[in-house]
XYZ file of C-alpha atoms in Angstrom:
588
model
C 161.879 134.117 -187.509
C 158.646 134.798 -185.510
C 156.410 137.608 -186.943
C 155.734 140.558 -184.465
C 152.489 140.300 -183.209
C 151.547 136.783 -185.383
C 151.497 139.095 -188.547
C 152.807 136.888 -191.617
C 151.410 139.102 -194.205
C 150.608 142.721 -193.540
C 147.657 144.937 -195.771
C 151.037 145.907 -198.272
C 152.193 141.984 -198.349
C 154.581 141.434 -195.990
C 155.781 140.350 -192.875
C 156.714 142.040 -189.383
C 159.447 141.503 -187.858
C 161.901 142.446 -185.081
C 164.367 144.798 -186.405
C 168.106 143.088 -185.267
C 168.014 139.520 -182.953
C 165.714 140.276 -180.616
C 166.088 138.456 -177.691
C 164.094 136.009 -176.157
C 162.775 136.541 -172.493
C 162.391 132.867 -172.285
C 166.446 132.241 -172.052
C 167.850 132.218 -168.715
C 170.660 134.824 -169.818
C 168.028 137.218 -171.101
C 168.660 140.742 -169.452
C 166.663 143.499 -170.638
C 168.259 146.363 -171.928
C 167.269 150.357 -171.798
C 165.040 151.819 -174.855
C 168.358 153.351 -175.895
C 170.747 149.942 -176.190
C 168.159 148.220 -177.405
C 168.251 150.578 -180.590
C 171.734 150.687 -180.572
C 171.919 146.431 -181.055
C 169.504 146.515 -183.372
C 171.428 148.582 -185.388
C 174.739 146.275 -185.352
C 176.083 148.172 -182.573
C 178.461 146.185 -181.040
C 177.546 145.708 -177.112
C 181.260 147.231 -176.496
C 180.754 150.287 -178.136
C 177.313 151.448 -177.392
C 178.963 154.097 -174.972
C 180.597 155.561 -178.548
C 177.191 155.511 -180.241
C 175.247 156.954 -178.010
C 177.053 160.209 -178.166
C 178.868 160.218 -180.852
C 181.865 162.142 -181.143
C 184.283 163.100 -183.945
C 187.379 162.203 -181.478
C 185.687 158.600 -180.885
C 185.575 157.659 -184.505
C 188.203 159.777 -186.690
C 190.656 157.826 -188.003
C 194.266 158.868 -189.127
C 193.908 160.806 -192.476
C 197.384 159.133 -193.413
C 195.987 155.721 -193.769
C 194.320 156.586 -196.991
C 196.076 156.539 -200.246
C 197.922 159.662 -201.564
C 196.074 161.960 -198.239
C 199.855 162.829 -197.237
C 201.005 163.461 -200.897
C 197.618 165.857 -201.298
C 197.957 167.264 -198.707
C 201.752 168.280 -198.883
C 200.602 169.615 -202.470
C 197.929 171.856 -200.803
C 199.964 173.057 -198.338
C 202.540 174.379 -201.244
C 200.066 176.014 -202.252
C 198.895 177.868 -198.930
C 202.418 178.903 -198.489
C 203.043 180.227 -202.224
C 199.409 181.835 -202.721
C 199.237 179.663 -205.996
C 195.641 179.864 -207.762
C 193.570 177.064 -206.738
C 190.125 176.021 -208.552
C 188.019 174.063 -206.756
C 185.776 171.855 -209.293
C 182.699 170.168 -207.829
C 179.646 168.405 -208.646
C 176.040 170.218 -209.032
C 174.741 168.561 -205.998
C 175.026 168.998 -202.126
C 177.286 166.510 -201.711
C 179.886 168.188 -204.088
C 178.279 171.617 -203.143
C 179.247 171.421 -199.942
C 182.626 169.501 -200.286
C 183.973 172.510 -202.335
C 182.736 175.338 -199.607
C 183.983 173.317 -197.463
C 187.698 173.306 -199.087
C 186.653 176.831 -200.061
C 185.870 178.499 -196.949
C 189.246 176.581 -194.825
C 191.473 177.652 -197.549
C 190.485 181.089 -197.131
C 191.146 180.957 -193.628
C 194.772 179.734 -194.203
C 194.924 183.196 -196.224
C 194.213 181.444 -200.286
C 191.098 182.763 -202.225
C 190.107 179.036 -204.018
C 188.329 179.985 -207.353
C 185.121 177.619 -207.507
C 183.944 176.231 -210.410
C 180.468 173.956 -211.227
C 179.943 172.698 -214.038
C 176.587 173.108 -215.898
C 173.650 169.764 -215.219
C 172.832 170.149 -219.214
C 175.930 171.829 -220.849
C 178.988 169.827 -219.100
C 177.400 167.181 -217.583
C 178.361 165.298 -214.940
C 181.941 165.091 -213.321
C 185.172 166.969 -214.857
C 185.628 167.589 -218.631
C 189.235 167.796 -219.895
C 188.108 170.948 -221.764
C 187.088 172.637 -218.494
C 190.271 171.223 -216.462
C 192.647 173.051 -219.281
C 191.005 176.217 -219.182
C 191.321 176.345 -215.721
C 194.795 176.266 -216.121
C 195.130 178.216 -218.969
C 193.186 181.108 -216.366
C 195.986 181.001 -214.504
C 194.782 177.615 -211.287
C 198.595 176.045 -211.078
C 196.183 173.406 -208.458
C 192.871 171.716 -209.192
C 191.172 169.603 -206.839
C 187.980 167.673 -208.257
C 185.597 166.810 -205.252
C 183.018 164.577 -205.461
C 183.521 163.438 -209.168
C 187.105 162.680 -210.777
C 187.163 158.265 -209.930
C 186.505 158.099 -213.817
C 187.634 160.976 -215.458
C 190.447 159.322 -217.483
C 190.007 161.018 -220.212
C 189.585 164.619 -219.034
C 192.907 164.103 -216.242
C 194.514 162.805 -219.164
C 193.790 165.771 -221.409
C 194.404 167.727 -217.699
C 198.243 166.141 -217.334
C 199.102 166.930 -221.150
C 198.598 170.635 -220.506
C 200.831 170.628 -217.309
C 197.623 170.927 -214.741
C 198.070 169.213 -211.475
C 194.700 167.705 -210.251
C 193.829 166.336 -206.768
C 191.143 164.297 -206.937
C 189.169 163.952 -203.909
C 185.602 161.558 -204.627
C 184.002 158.383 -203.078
C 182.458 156.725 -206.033
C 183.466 153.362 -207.405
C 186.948 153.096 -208.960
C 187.930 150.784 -211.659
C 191.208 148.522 -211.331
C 193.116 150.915 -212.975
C 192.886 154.789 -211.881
C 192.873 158.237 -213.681
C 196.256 159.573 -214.257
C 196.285 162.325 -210.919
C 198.829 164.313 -208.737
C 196.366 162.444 -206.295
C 193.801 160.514 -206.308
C 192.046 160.407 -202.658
C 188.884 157.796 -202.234
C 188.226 155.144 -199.783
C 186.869 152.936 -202.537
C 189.897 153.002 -204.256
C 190.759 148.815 -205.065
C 193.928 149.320 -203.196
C 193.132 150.649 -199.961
C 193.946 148.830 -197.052
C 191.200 147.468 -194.726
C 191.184 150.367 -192.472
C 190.760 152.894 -195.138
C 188.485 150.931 -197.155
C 186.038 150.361 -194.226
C 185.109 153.814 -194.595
C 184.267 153.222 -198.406
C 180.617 154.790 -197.008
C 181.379 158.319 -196.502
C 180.376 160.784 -198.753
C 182.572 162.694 -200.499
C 182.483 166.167 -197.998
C 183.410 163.791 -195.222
C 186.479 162.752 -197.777
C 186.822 166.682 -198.132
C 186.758 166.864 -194.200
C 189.776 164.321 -193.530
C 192.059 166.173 -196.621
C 191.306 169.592 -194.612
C 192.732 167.481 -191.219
C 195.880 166.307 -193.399
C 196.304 169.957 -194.733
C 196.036 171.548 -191.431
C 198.654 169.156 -190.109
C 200.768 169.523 -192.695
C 200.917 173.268 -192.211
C 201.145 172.790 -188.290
C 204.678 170.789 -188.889
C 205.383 173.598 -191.016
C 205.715 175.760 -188.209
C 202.829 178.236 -190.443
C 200.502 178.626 -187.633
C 203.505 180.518 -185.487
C 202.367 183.854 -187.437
C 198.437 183.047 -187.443
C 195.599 181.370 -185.946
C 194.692 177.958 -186.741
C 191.321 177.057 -188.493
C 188.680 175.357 -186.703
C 188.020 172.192 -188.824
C 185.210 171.460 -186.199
C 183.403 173.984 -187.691
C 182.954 173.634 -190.601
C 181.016 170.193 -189.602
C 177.778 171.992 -190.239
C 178.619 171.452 -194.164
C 179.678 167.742 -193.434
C 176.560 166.947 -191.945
C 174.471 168.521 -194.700
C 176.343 166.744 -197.766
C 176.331 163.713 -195.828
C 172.772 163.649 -195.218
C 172.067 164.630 -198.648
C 173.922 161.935 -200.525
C 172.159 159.282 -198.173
C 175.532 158.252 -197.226
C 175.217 155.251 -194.353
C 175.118 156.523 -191.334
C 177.445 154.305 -190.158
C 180.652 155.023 -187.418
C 182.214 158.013 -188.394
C 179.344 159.133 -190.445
C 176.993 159.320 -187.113
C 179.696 161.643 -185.741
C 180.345 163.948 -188.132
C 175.814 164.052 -188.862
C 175.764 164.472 -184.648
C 178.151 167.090 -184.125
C 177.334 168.958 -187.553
C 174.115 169.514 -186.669
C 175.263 170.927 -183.380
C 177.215 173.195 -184.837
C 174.172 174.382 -187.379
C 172.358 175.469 -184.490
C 174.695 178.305 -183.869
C 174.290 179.593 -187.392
C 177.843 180.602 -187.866
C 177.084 179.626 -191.873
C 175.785 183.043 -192.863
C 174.564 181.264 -196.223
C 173.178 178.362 -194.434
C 171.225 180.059 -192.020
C 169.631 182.442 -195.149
C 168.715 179.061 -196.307
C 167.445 177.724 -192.969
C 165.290 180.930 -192.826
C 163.787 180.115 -196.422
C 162.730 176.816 -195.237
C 160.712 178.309 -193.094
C 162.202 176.508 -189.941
C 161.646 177.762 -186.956
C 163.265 175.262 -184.767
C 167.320 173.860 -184.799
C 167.185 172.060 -188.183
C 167.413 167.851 -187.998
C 168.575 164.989 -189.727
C 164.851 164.964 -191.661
C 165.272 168.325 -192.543
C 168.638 168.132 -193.962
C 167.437 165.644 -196.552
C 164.242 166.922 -197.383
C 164.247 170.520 -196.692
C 167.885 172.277 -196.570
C 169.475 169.452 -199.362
C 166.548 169.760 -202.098
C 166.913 173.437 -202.209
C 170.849 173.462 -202.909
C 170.109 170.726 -205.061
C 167.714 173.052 -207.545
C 170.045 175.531 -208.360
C 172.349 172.099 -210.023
C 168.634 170.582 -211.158
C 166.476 173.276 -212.811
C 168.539 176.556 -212.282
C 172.810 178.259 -212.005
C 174.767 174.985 -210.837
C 177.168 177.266 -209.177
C 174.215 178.666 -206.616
C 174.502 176.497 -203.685
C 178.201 177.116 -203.904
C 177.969 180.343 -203.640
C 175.621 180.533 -200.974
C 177.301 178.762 -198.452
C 180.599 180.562 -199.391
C 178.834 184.111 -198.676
C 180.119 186.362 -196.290
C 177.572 189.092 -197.785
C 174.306 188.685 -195.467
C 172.363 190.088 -198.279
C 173.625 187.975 -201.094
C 172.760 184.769 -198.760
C 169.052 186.308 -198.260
C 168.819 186.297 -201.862
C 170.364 183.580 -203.292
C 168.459 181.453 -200.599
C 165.585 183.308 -201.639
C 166.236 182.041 -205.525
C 166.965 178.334 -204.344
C 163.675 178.567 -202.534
C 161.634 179.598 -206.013
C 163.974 177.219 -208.202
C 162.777 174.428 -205.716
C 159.261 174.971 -206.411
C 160.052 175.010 -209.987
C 161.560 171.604 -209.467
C 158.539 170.619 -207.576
C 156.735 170.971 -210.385
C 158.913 169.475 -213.325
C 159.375 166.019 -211.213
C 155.787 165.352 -210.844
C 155.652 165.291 -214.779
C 158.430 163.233 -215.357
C 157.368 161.025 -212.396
C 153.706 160.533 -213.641
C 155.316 159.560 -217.134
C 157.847 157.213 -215.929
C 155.214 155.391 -214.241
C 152.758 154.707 -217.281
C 155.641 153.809 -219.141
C 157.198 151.298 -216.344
C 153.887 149.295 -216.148
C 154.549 148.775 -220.054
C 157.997 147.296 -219.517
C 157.218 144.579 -217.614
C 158.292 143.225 -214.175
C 162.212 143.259 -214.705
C 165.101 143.007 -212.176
C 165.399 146.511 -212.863
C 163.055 148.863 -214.136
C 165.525 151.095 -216.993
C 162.770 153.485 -218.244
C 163.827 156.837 -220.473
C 161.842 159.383 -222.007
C 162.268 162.202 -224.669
C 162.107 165.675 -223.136
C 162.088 164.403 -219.666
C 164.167 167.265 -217.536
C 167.649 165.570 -216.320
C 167.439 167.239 -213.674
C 164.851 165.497 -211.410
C 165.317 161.584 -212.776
C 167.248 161.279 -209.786
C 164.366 162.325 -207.597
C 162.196 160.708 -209.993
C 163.991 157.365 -209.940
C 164.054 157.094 -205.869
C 160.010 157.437 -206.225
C 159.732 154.668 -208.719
C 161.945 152.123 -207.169
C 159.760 152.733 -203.744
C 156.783 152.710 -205.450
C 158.225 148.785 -207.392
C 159.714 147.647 -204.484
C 163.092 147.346 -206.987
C 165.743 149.291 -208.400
C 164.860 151.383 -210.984
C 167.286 153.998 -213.201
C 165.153 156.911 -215.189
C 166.755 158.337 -218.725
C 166.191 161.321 -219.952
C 166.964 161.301 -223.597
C 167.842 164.598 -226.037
C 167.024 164.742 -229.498
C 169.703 163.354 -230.634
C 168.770 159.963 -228.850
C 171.854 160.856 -225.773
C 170.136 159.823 -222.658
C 171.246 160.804 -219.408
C 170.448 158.375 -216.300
C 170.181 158.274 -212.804
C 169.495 155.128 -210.667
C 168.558 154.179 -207.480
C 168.682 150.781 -206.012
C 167.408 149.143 -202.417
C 169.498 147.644 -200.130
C 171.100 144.190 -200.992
C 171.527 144.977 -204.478
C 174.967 146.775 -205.774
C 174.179 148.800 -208.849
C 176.839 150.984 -209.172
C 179.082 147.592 -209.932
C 176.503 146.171 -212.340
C 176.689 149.792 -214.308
C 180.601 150.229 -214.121
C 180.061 146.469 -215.235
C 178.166 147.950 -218.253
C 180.306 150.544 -219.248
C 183.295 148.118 -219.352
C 181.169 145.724 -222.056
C 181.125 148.791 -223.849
C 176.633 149.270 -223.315
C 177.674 152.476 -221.706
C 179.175 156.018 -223.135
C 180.083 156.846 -219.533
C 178.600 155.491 -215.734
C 179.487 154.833 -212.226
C 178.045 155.207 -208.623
C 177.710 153.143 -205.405
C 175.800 150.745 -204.514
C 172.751 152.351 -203.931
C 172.365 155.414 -206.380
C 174.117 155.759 -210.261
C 174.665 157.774 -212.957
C 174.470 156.581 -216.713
C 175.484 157.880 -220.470
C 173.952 155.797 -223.239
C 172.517 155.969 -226.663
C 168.718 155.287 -227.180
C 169.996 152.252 -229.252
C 171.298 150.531 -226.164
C 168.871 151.058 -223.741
C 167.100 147.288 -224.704
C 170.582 145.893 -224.453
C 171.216 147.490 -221.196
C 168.420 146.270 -219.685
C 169.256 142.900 -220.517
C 172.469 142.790 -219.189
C 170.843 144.367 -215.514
C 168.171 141.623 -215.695
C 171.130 138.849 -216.227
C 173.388 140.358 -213.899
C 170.812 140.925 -210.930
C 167.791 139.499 -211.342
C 168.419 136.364 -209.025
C 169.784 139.143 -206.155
C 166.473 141.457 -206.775
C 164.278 138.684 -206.047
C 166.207 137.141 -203.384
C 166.416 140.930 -201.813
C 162.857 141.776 -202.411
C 162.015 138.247 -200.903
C 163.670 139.178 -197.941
C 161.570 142.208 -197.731
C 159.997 142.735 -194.291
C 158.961 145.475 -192.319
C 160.918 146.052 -189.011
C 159.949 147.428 -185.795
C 161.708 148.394 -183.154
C 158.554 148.339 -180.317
C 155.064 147.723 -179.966
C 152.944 150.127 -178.037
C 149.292 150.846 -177.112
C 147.851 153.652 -178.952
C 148.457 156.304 -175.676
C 152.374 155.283 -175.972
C 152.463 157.358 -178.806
C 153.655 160.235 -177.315
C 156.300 162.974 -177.004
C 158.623 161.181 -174.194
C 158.465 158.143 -176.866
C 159.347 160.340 -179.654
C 162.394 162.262 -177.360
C 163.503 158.642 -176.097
C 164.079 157.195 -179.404
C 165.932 160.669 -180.485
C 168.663 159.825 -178.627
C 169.929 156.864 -180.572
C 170.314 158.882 -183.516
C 170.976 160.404 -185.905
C 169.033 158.186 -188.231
C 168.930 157.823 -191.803
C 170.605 155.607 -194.837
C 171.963 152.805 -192.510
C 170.632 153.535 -189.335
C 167.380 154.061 -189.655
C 165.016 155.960 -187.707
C 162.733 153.264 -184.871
C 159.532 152.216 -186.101
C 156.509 151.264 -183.360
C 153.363 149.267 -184.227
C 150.645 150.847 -182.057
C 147.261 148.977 -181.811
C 144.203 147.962 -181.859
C 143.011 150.592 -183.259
C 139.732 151.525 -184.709
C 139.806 154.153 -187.616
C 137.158 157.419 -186.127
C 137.957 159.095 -189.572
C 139.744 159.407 -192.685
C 139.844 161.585 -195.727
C 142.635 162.204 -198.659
C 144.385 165.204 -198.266
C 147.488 167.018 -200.116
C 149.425 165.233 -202.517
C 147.382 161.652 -202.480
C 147.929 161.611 -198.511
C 145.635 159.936 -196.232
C 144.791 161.627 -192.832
C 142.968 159.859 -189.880
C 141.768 159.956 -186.432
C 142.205 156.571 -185.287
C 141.402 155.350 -181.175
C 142.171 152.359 -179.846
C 140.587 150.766 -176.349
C 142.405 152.581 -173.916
C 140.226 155.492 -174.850
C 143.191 157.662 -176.201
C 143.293 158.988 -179.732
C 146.017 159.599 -182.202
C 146.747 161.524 -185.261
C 148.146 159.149 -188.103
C 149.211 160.362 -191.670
C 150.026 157.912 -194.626
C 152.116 159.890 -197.031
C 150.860 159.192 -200.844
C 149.566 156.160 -199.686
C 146.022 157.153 -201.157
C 145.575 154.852 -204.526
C 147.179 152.189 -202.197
C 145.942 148.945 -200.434
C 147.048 150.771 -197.821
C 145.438 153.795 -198.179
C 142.205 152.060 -199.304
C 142.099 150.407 -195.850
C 142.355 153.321 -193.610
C 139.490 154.774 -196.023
C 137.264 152.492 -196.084
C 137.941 150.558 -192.635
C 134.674 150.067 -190.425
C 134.801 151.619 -186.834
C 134.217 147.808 -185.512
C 137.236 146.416 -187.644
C 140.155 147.050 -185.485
C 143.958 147.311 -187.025
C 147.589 147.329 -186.126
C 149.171 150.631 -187.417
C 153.228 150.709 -188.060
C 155.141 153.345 -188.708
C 157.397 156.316 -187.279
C 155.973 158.510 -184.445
C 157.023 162.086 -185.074
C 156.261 165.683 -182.645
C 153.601 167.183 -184.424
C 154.300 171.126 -183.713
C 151.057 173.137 -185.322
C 148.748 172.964 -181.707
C 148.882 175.097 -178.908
C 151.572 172.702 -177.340
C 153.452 169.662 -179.121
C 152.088 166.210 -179.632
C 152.611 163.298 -181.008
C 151.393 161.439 -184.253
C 151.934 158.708 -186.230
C 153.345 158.639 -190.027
C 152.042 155.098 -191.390
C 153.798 152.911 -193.358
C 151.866 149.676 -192.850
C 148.331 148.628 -191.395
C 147.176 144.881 -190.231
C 143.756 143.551 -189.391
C 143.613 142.365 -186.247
C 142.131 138.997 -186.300
């Protein structure tokens, strides 16, 4: 494949290329496409359906709830419920994903007239997903309906210990399932082994948008029902905003109906109908209508503290709020708790990466500490496998020698079958996940053994997927095309993120005017290239870097090639654009 702009091996080590089959203007049935298509293509958008993606809509790409296994028999169950008042618990996991799967059941059951009871479990007491003693006492409290979201594809033992008592669960996840499933009233996941094609080709939505389609089957369910003759109906639609947010969160692909529900949530966040979610929005400190950037790294980390370093039941309870003042101040809490969490990663993270440069170069990098907080190794774990260029899974272990892992992988490279893999060869005490991010249970004494079995399993994939390692662009541009009506242009091909990812632009030749290390290990420059116009570029903890070395260092005569994403900058008097770097060239 040609290398954009005759680069072969960039200042980081590695190639440029077109992002997608970029055409070649030399065939006589090139046509040249809008900014927009073009984006679209390179995407896997197929030609026929670019209309759908470029405005994508929840009617376009929502497929019949029915098709999924046990959605009717669910739903049915939830609508006996509805009619009957019956208690209903709602047990999620600590993160957003699960967070805002069970507000999202939450808040539509209480429009259809039932008060769900919510219950979190606790990161460090319970752990993660449901535990049988938890499910019983539930229904010894009085729930005659659980419904697990976002955890429940492994809980055999704990829906076992649930059945014995008499408790009817509904399990509603999106993780891996084994060959055999938990014993459930339902069990509701697109990964499910059995799924038909059309249900399993939505095996990349996160668990709320699982959540979403049950509320569609519930609501239809009660429409045949004739209950809706006596009061109004919900409006599913709007409870998108929480969709979007979990989705976003869980870097779910953003992928068909993913893109929809991510588009139209975010619409719906702008009119701040979420009295929690807008307390949170105002703790942010955003001033504008929140993005897809901003869901993952401003809105998700804070629901994600209160589950990490604080109550797991906060974020719950915050975006179940009708109480204005309880929003302010749970938001307010999330907001402190995420600074806490600030703080407790970048120990852990600077640990983790002394000890990985002990353990060698391995397919992946399994590294566990004693006292390490469990939970930030998720966070922690995402740094170090961009920082190795591989996957990498982070233990923290108790003193009893119990670890407690999180992974995260790149793409190419399946972990969450290599650790189900694990747990069935009996290295594991519990584990599961996708294919990008895990979780893991395992003694101290297995940890060598475990990461022998990864290294078997995946080293010849790792290398093959870090071999095929290049960095894609999307368009080249002189240094003056960086500019708002680029930035606004691109927008409209989104939402970006896990799957679809956001267009990146080489802009050059550039000649560095100044640079200096600011923040967190960030470099900042002034860089101008010949058609007199100057840009603001930012390389985020790129400072003990080749990269960052280059931009500090480089002579005004040396000219380079900058890649990376061009984002508004909003601090000036009026909005402009600049550059966030990912990779540098000399030009020759």
């Amino acid at each position: 494949m040609t290398a954009v702009l005759n680069i072969h091996r960039s200042i980081l080590g590695q190639p440029w290329r077109w992002r997608g089959l970029a055409a070649d203007a030399r065939d006589p049935s090139f046509a040249p496409d809008d900014l927009i298509t073009q984006l679209l293509l390179a995407r896997g958008c197929p030609r026929e359906a670019i209309d759908a993606h470029r405005a994508p809509s929840i009617r376009a790409f929502m497929p019949d709830p029915s098709i999924f296994n046990d959605m009717d028999k669910a739903a049915e169950r939830l609508a006996d419920a509805v009619e009957r008042r019956e208690q209903v618990a709602i047990f999620g996991d600590y993160d957003v994903d699960g967070a805002t799967s069970a507000a999202l059941l939450i808040l539509l059951l209480r429009d259809l007239g039932l008060e769900a009871r919510p219950y979190i479990p606790d990161r460090l007491m319970e752990g993660y997903g449901p535990s049988g003693e938890a499910l019983v006492r539930l229904k010894a409290e009085g729930a005659s309906l659980i419904v697990t979201v976002d955890c429940g594809a492994q809980a055999f033992e704990a829906l076992a210990m649930a059945r014995a008592a008499g408790a009817e669960v509904i399990v509603c996840d999106h993780h891996k399932c084994a060959s055999e499933l938990p014993e459930a009233f339902a069990l509701i996941n697109p990964n499910r082994l059995d799924e038909a094609e059309g249900a399993a080709a939505h095996g990349h939505l996160a668990a709320v948008g699982v959540a979403f389609l049950l509320g569609a089957a519930l609501i239809r369910s009660l429409r045949a029902r004739n209950f809706f003759a006596s009061c109004p109906e919900p409006r599913l639609l709007d409870l998108l905003d929480l969709v979007a947010l979990g989705t976003v969160a869980d870097v779910a692909s953003l992928k068909g109906l993913n893109r929809a529900f991510v588009a139209q949530g975010l619409k719906v966040m702008t009119k701040r109908r979420n009295i929690g979610l807008n307390a949170l929005i105002e703790a942010s400190r955003l001033t504008r209508a929140p993005t897809c950037t901003d869901l993952g790294f401003a809105l998700g980390p804070r629901i994600n503290a209160g589950g990490r370093v604080g109550r797991s039941d906060l974020g719950v309870r915050l975006l179940t709020t009708c109480d204005p003042a309880e929003a302010r101040a749970i938001a307010a809490e999330l907001d402190t708790l995420n600074e806490e969490r600030r703080a407790i990663e970048a120990e852990v993270q600077l640990g983790a990466e002394q000890l990985s440069l002990s353990r060698g170069n391995r397919a992946v990098a399994v590294i566990a500490g004693h006292g390490w907080h469990p939970g930030v190794i998720g966070i922690v774990a995402g740094r170090l496998k961009e920082k190795l260029g591989r996957p990498a899974i982070v233990i923290a272990l108790d003193e009893a020698g119990l670890g407690k892992g999180s992974g995260r992988s790149i793409p190419g490279v399946d972990l969450g079958a290599a650790v189900l893999a694990a747990k069935d060869a009996g290295l594991l005490q519990a584990g599961g996940g996708h294919a990008m991010a895990c979780g893991v249970t395992i003694t101290e004494a297995m940890l060598d053994t475990f990461s022998d079995f990864l290294e078997e399993r995946l080293a010849t994939r790792v290398t093959e997927a870090m071999g095929e390692r290049a960095l894609l662009l999307d368009a080249v541009v002189a240094p003056g095309g960086v500019c708002p009506d680029l930035v606004h242009a691109m927008e409209e091909g989104g939402p970006y993120g896990m799957g679809w990812p956001a267009p990146r632009v080489a802009a050059g030749p550039l000649s560095v005017i100044k640079a200096d290390v600011v923040g967190n290990g960030h470099v900042r420059a002034i860089v101008a290239g010949d058609d007199g116009r100057s840009l603001k570029a930012v390389a985020f903890r790129q400072a003990d870097t080749e990269l960052g070395a280059a931009l500090l260092s480089a002579p005004r005569h040396r000219k380079l090639w900058l890649a990376g994403r061009a984002k508004i900058d909003d601090w000036g008097p009026r909005p402009a654009a600049e550059l966030h770097i990912e990779d540098a060239a000399w030009v020759d």
